[in-house]
mmCIF file of C-alpha atoms in Angstrom:
data_model
loop_
_atom_site.group_PDB
_atom_site.id
_atom_site.type_symbol
_atom_site.label_atom_id
_atom_site.label_comp_id
_atom_site.label_asym_id
_atom_site.label_seq_id
_atom_site.Cartn_x
_atom_site.Cartn_y
_atom_site.Cartn_z
ATOM 1 C CA MET A 1 24.756 8.664 -2.413
ATOM 2 C CA ALA A 2 21.619 11.018 -0.983
ATOM 3 C CA GLY A 3 19.453 9.100 1.578
ATOM 4 C CA LYS A 4 16.299 7.759 0.710
ATOM 5 C CA PRO A 5 13.659 10.043 0.242
ATOM 6 C CA VAL A 6 11.281 11.223 2.541
ATOM 7 C CA ARG A 7 8.936 13.390 0.375
ATOM 8 C CA PRO A 8 5.447 11.590 -0.561
ATOM 9 C CA VAL A 9 5.405 10.389 -3.850
ATOM 10 C CA ASN A 10 2.210 10.705 -6.354
ATOM 11 C CA ALA A 11 1.630 7.796 -8.168
ATOM 12 C CA ILE A 12 0.725 9.856 -11.151
ATOM 13 C CA ASP A 13 3.729 12.199 -11.125
ATOM 14 C CA GLN A 14 6.219 9.607 -10.767
ATOM 15 C CA THR A 15 4.598 7.968 -14.048
ATOM 16 C CA ARG A 16 4.822 11.518 -15.563
ATOM 17 C CA ARG A 17 8.335 12.100 -14.381
ATOM 18 C CA MET A 18 9.224 8.453 -16.096
ATOM 19 C CA LEU A 19 8.052 9.462 -19.300
ATOM 20 C CA SER A 20 10.159 12.532 -19.573
ATOM 21 C CA LEU A 21 13.208 10.992 -17.892
ATOM 22 C CA VAL A 22 13.171 8.339 -21.273
ATOM 23 C CA THR A 23 13.080 11.503 -23.344
ATOM 24 C CA TYR A 24 15.638 13.187 -20.970
ATOM 25 C CA LEU A 25 18.087 10.186 -21.026
ATOM 26 C CA ARG A 26 18.103 9.570 -24.545
ATOM 27 C CA GLU A 27 19.108 12.982 -25.850
ATOM 28 C CA ARG A 28 21.769 12.320 -22.703
ATOM 29 C CA PRO A 29 23.973 9.731 -23.043
ATOM 30 C CA GLY A 30 26.428 8.736 -19.839
ATOM 31 C CA ALA A 31 24.461 11.905 -17.956
ATOM 32 C CA ARG A 32 25.596 11.927 -14.493
ATOM 33 C CA ILE A 33 23.188 11.011 -11.820
ATOM 34 C CA ALA A 34 23.921 13.797 -10.077
ATOM 35 C CA ASP A 35 22.858 15.772 -12.683
ATOM 36 C CA VAL A 36 19.864 14.320 -13.400
ATOM 37 C CA ALA A 37 18.651 13.894 -10.006
ATOM 38 C CA ARG A 38 18.864 17.910 -9.802
ATOM 39 C CA ALA A 39 17.120 18.231 -12.984
ATOM 40 C CA PHE A 40 13.945 16.581 -11.447
ATOM 41 C CA GLY A 41 14.057 17.957 -8.777
ATOM 42 C CA ILE A 42 14.576 14.438 -7.067
ATOM 43 C CA THR A 43 16.967 12.983 -4.841
ATOM 44 C CA GLU A 44 19.382 10.454 -6.291
ATOM 45 C CA ASP A 45 17.546 7.587 -4.681
ATOM 46 C CA GLU A 46 14.925 8.380 -6.059
ATOM 47 C CA LEU A 47 16.311 8.534 -9.392
ATOM 48 C CA VAL A 48 17.762 5.117 -8.856
ATOM 49 C CA ALA A 49 14.323 3.254 -8.108
ATOM 50 C CA ASP A 50 13.229 4.972 -11.492
ATOM 51 C CA LEU A 51 16.201 3.888 -13.166
ATOM 52 C CA ASP A 52 15.683 0.121 -11.398
ATOM 53 C CA LEU A 53 11.788 0.187 -13.118
ATOM 54 C CA LEU A 54 12.127 1.502 -16.493
ATOM 55 C CA PRO A 55 14.105 -1.493 -17.557
ATOM 56 C CA MET A 56 11.081 -3.481 -17.032
ATOM 57 C CA CYS A 57 9.575 -0.932 -19.808
ATOM 58 C CA GLY A 58 8.817 -0.859 -23.672
ATOM 59 C CA THR A 59 7.361 -1.445 -26.797
ATOM 60 C CA SER A 60 6.523 -5.299 -25.906
ATOM 61 C CA PHE A 61 8.098 -8.212 -23.876
ATOM 62 C CA ARG A 62 10.517 -9.728 -26.525
ATOM 63 C CA GLY A 63 13.860 -9.579 -26.818
ATOM 64 C CA GLY A 64 15.397 -5.694 -27.547
ATOM 65 C CA ASP A 65 12.119 -4.265 -26.653
ATOM 66 C CA LEU A 66 12.519 -3.501 -23.359
ATOM 67 C CA LEU A 67 14.397 -0.465 -22.163
ATOM 68 C CA ASP A 68 18.842 -1.463 -21.826
ATOM 69 C CA ILE A 69 19.313 1.582 -19.213
ATOM 70 C CA ASP A 70 21.963 0.757 -16.401
ATOM 71 C CA THR A 71 24.234 2.583 -14.010
ATOM 72 C CA ASP A 72 27.692 2.570 -12.947
ATOM 73 C CA GLY A 73 27.119 4.256 -9.685
ATOM 74 C CA GLU A 74 27.803 7.651 -11.301
ATOM 75 C CA ARG A 75 26.782 8.021 -15.025
ATOM 76 C CA ILE A 76 23.247 6.548 -16.614
ATOM 77 C CA TRP A 77 23.529 4.372 -20.108
ATOM 78 C CA TRP A 78 20.849 3.578 -22.274
ATOM 79 C CA HIS A 79 22.656 0.715 -24.846
ATOM 80 C CA ASN A 80 19.454 0.426 -27.266
ATOM 81 C CA PRO A 81 17.647 4.085 -27.755
ATOM 82 C CA ALA A 82 16.897 2.784 -31.012
ATOM 83 C CA ALA A 83 14.037 0.573 -29.519
ATOM 84 C CA LEU A 84 11.870 3.691 -29.393
ATOM 85 C CA GLY A 85 12.338 4.947 -32.774
ATOM 86 C CA GLU A 86 10.360 5.121 -35.219
ATOM 87 C CA GLU A 87 12.163 2.825 -37.222
ATOM 88 C CA ALA A 88 11.923 0.260 -34.651
ATOM 89 C CA ALA A 89 8.090 0.929 -34.469
ATOM 90 C CA GLU A 90 6.115 -1.953 -35.433
ATOM 91 C CA PRO A 91 1.852 -1.458 -35.547
ATOM 92 C CA LEU A 92 0.789 -2.037 -31.897
ATOM 93 C CA ARG A 93 -1.202 -5.644 -31.782
ATOM 94 C CA LEU A 94 -3.670 -6.765 -28.829
ATOM 95 C CA ALA A 95 -5.238 -9.672 -28.564
ATOM 96 C CA ALA A 96 -8.865 -9.502 -27.271
ATOM 97 C CA ASP A 97 -7.918 -10.086 -23.834
ATOM 98 C CA GLU A 98 -5.472 -7.695 -23.595
ATOM 99 C CA ALA A 99 -7.762 -5.118 -25.299
ATOM 100 C CA THR A 100 -10.232 -5.887 -22.621
ATOM 101 C CA ALA A 101 -8.111 -5.714 -19.613
ATOM 102 C CA LEU A 102 -6.340 -1.967 -20.755
ATOM 103 C CA LEU A 103 -9.900 -0.806 -21.587
ATOM 104 C CA VAL A 104 -11.522 -1.578 -18.098
ATOM 105 C CA ALA A 105 -8.427 -0.511 -16.466
ATOM 106 C CA ALA A 106 -8.735 2.688 -18.267
ATOM 107 C CA ARG A 107 -11.862 3.656 -17.204
ATOM 108 C CA ALA A 108 -11.431 2.492 -13.385
ATOM 109 C CA VAL A 109 -8.264 4.590 -13.221
ATOM 110 C CA SER A 110 -10.749 7.357 -15.086
ATOM 111 C CA THR A 111 -13.300 7.660 -12.340
ATOM 112 C CA LEU A 112 -10.591 8.458 -9.032
ATOM 113 C CA PRO A 113 -11.443 11.537 -8.224
ATOM 114 C CA GLY A 114 -8.072 12.487 -7.553
ATOM 115 C CA LEU A 115 -7.601 12.381 -11.205
ATOM 116 C CA ARG A 116 -6.314 16.096 -12.396
ATOM 117 C CA GLU A 117 -8.730 16.801 -14.802
ATOM 118 C CA SER A 118 -6.313 17.027 -17.777
ATOM 119 C CA ASP A 119 -4.715 13.692 -17.024
ATOM 120 C CA ARG A 120 -8.617 12.339 -17.271
ATOM 121 C CA GLN A 121 -9.153 14.033 -20.402
ATOM 122 C CA ALA A 122 -5.929 12.730 -22.026
ATOM 123 C CA LEU A 123 -6.719 8.845 -20.435
ATOM 124 C CA LEU A 124 -10.419 9.271 -22.023
ATOM 125 C CA ARG A 125 -9.141 10.361 -25.661
ATOM 126 C CA ALA A 126 -6.724 7.220 -25.889
ATOM 127 C CA THR A 127 -9.340 4.794 -24.233
ATOM 128 C CA ALA A 128 -11.804 5.812 -27.327
ATOM 129 C CA LYS A 129 -8.629 5.559 -29.483
ATOM 130 C CA VAL A 130 -7.835 1.678 -28.445
ATOM 131 C CA GLU A 131 -11.809 0.937 -27.999
ATOM 132 C CA THR A 132 -12.131 1.471 -31.951
ATOM 133 C CA ALA A 133 -8.843 -0.306 -32.357
ATOM 134 C CA ALA A 134 -9.908 -3.300 -30.740
ATOM 135 C CA GLY A 135 -13.788 -3.615 -32.411
ATOM 136 C CA GLU A 136 -15.709 -6.366 -31.120
ATOM 137 C CA ALA A 137 -13.578 -6.801 -27.807
ATOM 138 C CA ALA A 138 -14.549 -3.226 -27.047
ATOM 139 C CA GLY A 139 -17.808 -4.665 -26.766
ATOM 140 C CA ALA A 140 -16.928 -7.105 -23.803
ATOM 141 C CA SER A 141 -14.844 -4.630 -21.981
ATOM 142 C CA SER A 142 -18.250 -2.305 -21.410
ATOM 143 C CA ARG A 143 -19.755 -4.765 -19.854
ATOM 144 C CA LEU A 144 -17.053 -5.235 -17.512
ATOM 145 C CA SER A 145 -16.256 -2.706 -14.698
ATOM 146 C CA VAL A 146 -13.907 -1.887 -11.642
ATOM 147 C CA THR A 147 -14.929 -0.273 -8.424
ATOM 148 C CA PHE A 148 -11.820 0.891 -5.955
ATOM 149 C CA GLU A 149 -12.680 0.599 -2.466
ATOM 150 C CA SER A 150 -12.757 4.164 -1.147
ATOM 151 C CA GLU A 151 -15.771 6.141 -0.704
ATOM 152 C CA GLY A 152 -16.321 9.211 0.056
ATOM 153 C CA GLY A 153 -13.649 10.941 -1.492
ATOM 154 C CA VAL A 154 -11.159 9.627 0.930
ATOM 155 C CA PHE A 155 -8.879 8.512 -1.780
ATOM 156 C CA ALA A 156 -9.159 12.172 -3.440
ATOM 157 C CA ASP A 157 -8.267 13.564 0.169
ATOM 158 C CA VAL A 158 -5.334 11.512 1.058
ATOM 159 C CA ASP A 159 -4.138 12.027 -2.581
ATOM 160 C CA ARG A 160 -4.622 15.673 -2.671
ATOM 161 C CA ALA A 161 -3.065 16.332 0.784
ATOM 162 C CA ILE A 162 0.397 13.926 -0.823
ATOM 163 C CA SER A 163 0.679 16.086 -3.168
ATOM 164 C CA GLU A 164 -0.124 19.542 -1.791
ATOM 165 C CA ARG A 165 1.581 18.372 1.771
ATOM 166 C CA ARG A 166 -0.480 19.568 4.083
ATOM 167 C CA ARG A 167 -1.881 17.845 7.113
ATOM 168 C CA LEU A 168 -5.425 15.970 7.310
ATOM 169 C CA TRP A 169 -7.663 15.271 10.620
ATOM 170 C CA ILE A 170 -9.522 11.820 10.540
ATOM 171 C CA ARG A 171 -12.131 9.986 12.254
ATOM 172 C CA TYR A 172 -11.020 6.658 12.376
ATOM 173 C CA TYR A 173 -12.451 3.401 13.080
ATOM 174 C CA SER A 174 -10.029 0.918 14.786
ATOM 175 C CA PRO A 175 -10.728 -2.578 15.205
ATOM 176 C CA ALA A 176 -7.918 -4.117 17.487
ATOM 177 C CA ARG A 177 -9.793 -1.724 19.980
ATOM 178 C CA ASP A 178 -13.210 -1.264 18.623
ATOM 179 C CA GLU A 179 -13.464 2.375 19.127
ATOM 180 C CA VAL A 180 -13.520 5.613 16.485
ATOM 181 C CA THR A 181 -10.638 8.027 17.091
ATOM 182 C CA GLU A 182 -9.963 11.300 16.338
ATOM 183 C CA ARG A 183 -6.609 12.173 15.054
ATOM 184 C CA GLU A 184 -4.423 14.409 12.822
ATOM 185 C CA ILE A 185 -1.797 13.032 9.921
ATOM 186 C CA ASP A 186 0.897 13.756 8.316
ATOM 187 C CA PRO A 187 0.323 11.810 5.516
ATOM 188 C CA ILE A 188 3.637 10.295 3.623
ATOM 189 C CA ARG A 189 2.643 7.827 0.351
ATOM 190 C CA LEU A 190 -0.509 5.636 -0.139
ATOM 191 C CA VAL A 191 0.451 1.884 -0.404
ATOM 192 C CA SER A 192 -2.015 -1.317 -1.884
ATOM 193 C CA VAL A 193 -1.531 -4.690 0.141
ATOM 194 C CA GLY A 194 -4.846 -6.330 -0.239
ATOM 195 C CA HIS A 195 -6.285 -3.236 0.573
ATOM 196 C CA THR A 196 -5.357 0.483 0.247
ATOM 197 C CA TYR A 197 -3.777 2.035 2.747
ATOM 198 C CA VAL A 198 -1.975 5.398 3.844
ATOM 199 C CA GLU A 199 1.299 5.803 5.654
ATOM 200 C CA ALA A 200 1.483 8.415 7.687
ATOM 201 C CA TRP A 201 2.916 10.482 10.650
ATOM 202 C CA CYS A 202 0.176 10.072 13.425
ATOM 203 C CA ARG A 203 0.620 13.660 15.856
ATOM 204 C CA ARG A 204 -1.479 11.718 18.250
ATOM 205 C CA SER A 205 0.753 8.558 19.019
ATOM 206 C CA GLU A 206 3.801 10.631 17.426
ATOM 207 C CA ALA A 207 4.689 7.513 15.550
ATOM 208 C CA ARG A 208 4.475 6.396 12.106
ATOM 209 C CA ARG A 209 1.297 4.309 11.368
ATOM 210 C CA THR A 210 -0.731 3.132 8.360
ATOM 211 C CA PHE A 211 -4.494 3.488 7.953
ATOM 212 C CA ARG A 212 -6.990 1.592 6.024
ATOM 213 C CA LEU A 213 -9.007 4.138 4.013
ATOM 214 C CA ASP A 214 -12.141 1.922 4.031
ATOM 215 C CA ARG A 215 -12.309 2.873 7.931
ATOM 216 C CA VAL A 216 -11.887 6.611 7.571
ATOM 217 C CA ALA A 217 -14.885 7.480 8.584
ATOM 218 C CA GLU A 218 -14.473 11.288 8.256
ATOM 219 C CA ILE A 219 -11.767 13.378 6.716
ATOM 220 C CA ARG A 220 -10.507 16.671 6.869
ATOM 221 C CA ILE A 221 -7.551 18.358 4.700
ATOM 222 C CA LEU A 222 -6.236 21.011 6.877
ATOM 223 C CA ASP A 223 -4.166 24.170 6.363
ATOM 224 C CA GLU A 224 -1.345 23.214 8.427
ATOM 225 C CA PRO A 225 1.256 22.252 5.956
ATOM 226 C CA SER A 226 2.532 18.451 6.427
ATOM 227 C CA ALA A 227 5.847 17.563 8.342
ATOM 228 C CA PRO A 228 6.706 14.111 8.817
ATOM 229 C CA PRO A 229 10.022 13.456 10.857
ATOM 230 C CA GLU A 230 12.487 11.917 8.116
ATOM 231 C CA ILE A 231 12.336 8.257 8.324
ATOM 232 C CA GLU A 232 13.175 5.587 6.218
ATOM 233 C CA LEU A 233 10.566 4.048 3.603
ATOM 234 C CA ARG A 234 9.913 0.479 4.085
ATOM 235 C CA ASP A 235 9.220 -2.558 1.507
ATOM 236 C CA LEU A 236 5.486 -3.017 1.592
ATOM 237 C CA SER A 237 5.607 -4.822 -1.410
ATOM 238 C CA GLU A 238 4.758 -8.037 0.941
ATOM 239 C CA ALA A 239 3.072 -7.288 3.412
ATOM 240 C CA LEU A 240 2.187 -4.330 6.073
ATOM 241 C CA VAL A 241 3.028 -6.646 8.766
ATOM 242 C CA GLN A 242 6.575 -6.307 9.481
ATOM 243 C CA PRO A 243 6.993 -6.734 13.621
ATOM 244 C CA ALA A 244 10.411 -5.713 15.287
ATOM 245 C CA ALA A 245 12.808 -7.557 17.198
ATOM 246 C CA GLU A 246 12.185 -6.070 20.311
ATOM 247 C CA ASP A 247 8.364 -6.568 20.144
ATOM 248 C CA PRO A 248 6.787 -8.750 22.485
ATOM 249 C CA GLU A 249 6.656 -12.781 21.972
ATOM 250 C CA VAL A 250 3.369 -14.726 21.209
ATOM 251 C CA VAL A 251 3.281 -17.937 21.089
ATOM 252 C CA VAL A 252 -0.088 -19.457 19.444
ATOM 253 C CA GLU A 253 -1.070 -23.159 18.936
ATOM 254 C CA VAL A 254 -3.467 -24.247 16.168
ATOM 255 C CA GLY A 255 -5.090 -27.204 15.116
ATOM 256 C CA PRO A 256 -5.317 -28.340 11.425
ATOM 257 C CA GLY A 257 -7.977 -25.980 10.673
ATOM 258 C CA GLY A 258 -5.783 -22.982 12.335
ATOM 259 C CA ARG A 259 -2.575 -23.672 9.891
ATOM 260 C CA TRP A 260 -3.790 -20.650 7.935
ATOM 261 C CA VAL A 261 -2.249 -18.264 10.308
ATOM 262 C CA ALA A 262 1.355 -19.369 9.816
ATOM 263 C CA GLU A 263 0.384 -18.115 6.188
ATOM 264 C CA TYR A 264 -1.092 -15.006 6.890
ATOM 265 C CA TYR A 265 1.279 -13.704 9.815
ATOM 266 C CA PRO A 266 4.932 -13.138 10.101
ATOM 267 C CA HIS A 267 6.545 -15.616 12.509
ATOM 268 C CA ASP A 268 9.731 -16.365 14.036
ATOM 269 C CA SER A 269 8.984 -20.122 14.083
ATOM 270 C CA ALA A 270 6.055 -22.888 13.631
ATOM 271 C CA ASP A 271 6.579 -25.995 14.468
ATOM 272 C CA GLU A 272 4.993 -29.068 13.879
ATOM 273 C CA LEU A 273 2.258 -30.627 16.386
ATOM 274 C CA ALA A 274 1.571 -34.297 16.672
ATOM 275 C CA ASP A 275 -2.551 -33.443 15.751
ATOM 276 C CA GLY A 276 -1.395 -31.763 12.423
ATOM 277 C CA GLY A 277 -1.192 -28.219 14.077
ATOM 278 C CA LEU A 278 1.781 -25.652 14.469
ATOM 279 C CA ARG A 279 2.792 -24.013 17.586
ATOM 280 C CA ILE A 280 3.560 -20.717 16.402
ATOM 281 C CA THR A 281 5.813 -17.769 17.907
ATOM 282 C CA LEU A 282 5.295 -14.535 16.370
ATOM 283 C CA ARG A 283 6.270 -11.236 17.282
ATOM 284 C CA THR A 284 3.690 -7.822 18.140
ATOM 285 C CA PRO A 285 3.472 -4.309 19.701
ATOM 286 C CA ASP A 286 0.299 -4.764 21.092
ATOM 287 C CA PRO A 287 -0.406 -8.113 21.931
ATOM 288 C CA ALA A 288 -3.564 -7.592 23.133
ATOM 289 C CA SER A 289 -4.672 -6.841 19.190
ATOM 290 C CA LEU A 290 -4.187 -11.072 19.193
ATOM 291 C CA ARG A 291 -7.469 -11.538 21.320
ATOM 292 C CA ARG A 292 -9.235 -11.140 17.752
ATOM 293 C CA LEU A 293 -7.408 -13.943 16.307
ATOM 294 C CA ALA A 294 -7.887 -16.456 19.247
ATOM 295 C CA LEU A 295 -12.010 -15.710 19.174
ATOM 296 C CA ARG A 296 -11.984 -16.090 15.373
ATOM 297 C CA LEU A 297 -9.505 -19.788 15.466
ATOM 298 C CA GLY A 298 -12.460 -20.643 18.231
ATOM 299 C CA ARG A 299 -11.524 -24.532 18.976
ATOM 300 C CA ASP A 300 -9.047 -24.198 15.835
ATOM 301 C CA GLY A 301 -6.396 -22.629 18.217
ATOM 302 C CA ARG A 302 -5.100 -21.218 21.588
ATOM 303 C CA ILE A 303 -2.862 -18.227 22.994
ATOM 304 C CA VAL A 304 -0.564 -19.730 25.064
ATOM 305 C CA SER A 305 1.478 -17.208 26.590
ATOM 306 C CA PRO A 306 2.082 -14.678 27.617
ATOM 307 C CA PRO A 307 -0.205 -16.231 30.136
ATOM 308 C CA GLU A 308 -1.892 -12.904 30.833
ATOM 309 C CA LEU A 309 -2.763 -12.521 27.273
ATOM 310 C CA ALA A 310 -4.038 -16.075 27.312
ATOM 311 C CA ASP A 311 -6.138 -15.582 30.254
ATOM 312 C CA SER A 312 -7.586 -12.214 28.535
ATOM 313 C CA ALA A 313 -8.442 -14.101 25.580
ATOM 314 C CA ARG A 314 -10.486 -16.667 27.692
ATOM 315 C CA ARG A 315 -12.556 -14.028 29.328
ATOM 316 C CA ALA A 316 -13.253 -12.467 25.951
ATOM 317 C CA ALA A 317 -14.774 -15.763 24.678
ATOM 318 C CA ARG A 318 -16.930 -15.869 27.966
ATOM 319 C CA GLU A 319 -17.725 -12.331 27.662
ATOM 320 C CA ALA A 320 -18.367 -12.741 23.646
ATOM 321 C CA LEU A 321 -21.004 -16.004 24.584
ATOM 322 C CA THR A 322 -22.336 -14.475 27.215
ATOM 323 C CA ALA A 323 -23.252 -11.484 25.426
ATOM 324 C CA TYR A 324 -25.214 -14.018 22.642
ATOM 325 C CA ASP A 325 -26.919 -15.889 25.044
ATOM 326 C CA ALA A 326 -28.133 -12.740 26.830
ATOM 327 C CA PRO A 327 -31.682 -11.715 25.961
ATOM 328 C CA ALA A 328 -31.582 -9.355 22.298
ATOM 329 C CA THR A 329 -32.057 -5.665 23.883
ATOM 330 C CA GLY A 330 -31.558 -3.923 20.857
ATOM 331 C CA GLU A 331 -28.299 -3.210 21.034
ATOM 332 C CA ARG A 332 -25.121 -4.791 19.152
ATOM 333 C CA GLY A 333 -23.552 -7.423 20.897
ATOM 334 C CA ALA A 334 -19.342 -8.184 20.723
ATOM 335 C CA HIS A 335 -18.714 -9.717 17.270
ATOM 336 C CA ALA A 336 -15.816 -11.867 16.897
ATOM 337 C CA GLY A 337 -15.599 -11.995 13.414
ATOM 338 C CA PRO A 338 -12.699 -11.691 10.924
ATOM 339 C CA ASP A 339 -10.209 -8.436 10.745
ATOM 340 C CA ASP A 340 -7.762 -7.880 8.092
ATOM 341 C CA GLY A 341 -5.489 -9.893 9.872
ATOM 342 C CA HIS A 342 -2.713 -6.823 10.523
ATOM 343 C CA GLY A 343 -4.115 -5.896 14.091
ATOM 344 C CA GLY A 344 -0.936 -4.118 16.122
ATOM 345 C CA TYR A 345 1.635 -5.258 13.772
ATOM 346 C CA ASP A 346 4.086 -2.269 12.259
ATOM 347 C CA ARG A 347 1.470 -0.041 13.830
ATOM 348 C CA PRO A 348 -1.651 -0.516 11.574
ATOM 349 C CA GLU A 349 -4.263 1.247 12.724
#
């Protein structure tokens, strides 16, 4: 089978492709994977990923209503194509909470600046039909709203750059280093893991990086084409934090009030301590980024090793206390507030 895809993935384009794929497969029982992938202009791995998702779709979640599609590695078989036929269709019925959730989500998506106008108009027409059918439930949904975290068109610019395969210039705030840097990136895909990120090839670092959209201070789409090297896309569904085996080892001891670290940070081990705390061993490509964790923990934890990192954390704590004790000068002092917990891991910026 062909290798994993390295092309950028646009969620709207993927949804449109999968809808077309349903019609295509219904008319071609036993279609060959290679032929279908070629017809849709995608790799075989991309097609198989779509096929893994399609069986979760259907007219409802009752038995027989989901698409029964599978593959033997060479051909694609659809065992219940009649499930979507008019003769099998039943009137769509939504509970009040389902109608409310659907309408709120539809209105939120329709406000995305990166949405194609034709898609936006189609979504608005569908929303109006659901509102009419929902009746009183539609009134409850009108009092709720969802606002996407990306501001200033950042999401739209990133989504457009991915679709058009163009490079981006950004000014980006990195909390781990407390600095704003300028860099050019080749965007690969948008991912959402708690926050919205763009995974990209950073030309400044010459490495893969993930950038949180709400930390992008300024963004421009460049005329230069995006050309990230061929890299394997990873499963980021659980977390962005994916330390490598060769990354430096850090040992942190936390008291009962710091046990959350073991839940929030991927780690190699977490051994119980007599006082109810934990001795946590983890890995990170940038150990210095864990100074913020030490400051955040305060008396609930400390870095044990490597010794130079432990000393650095103690110095940072003393400097922070000194800054707070000093007379106000109008300048912002050191701040040890919480960050997003990903400093340094998997090279998120």
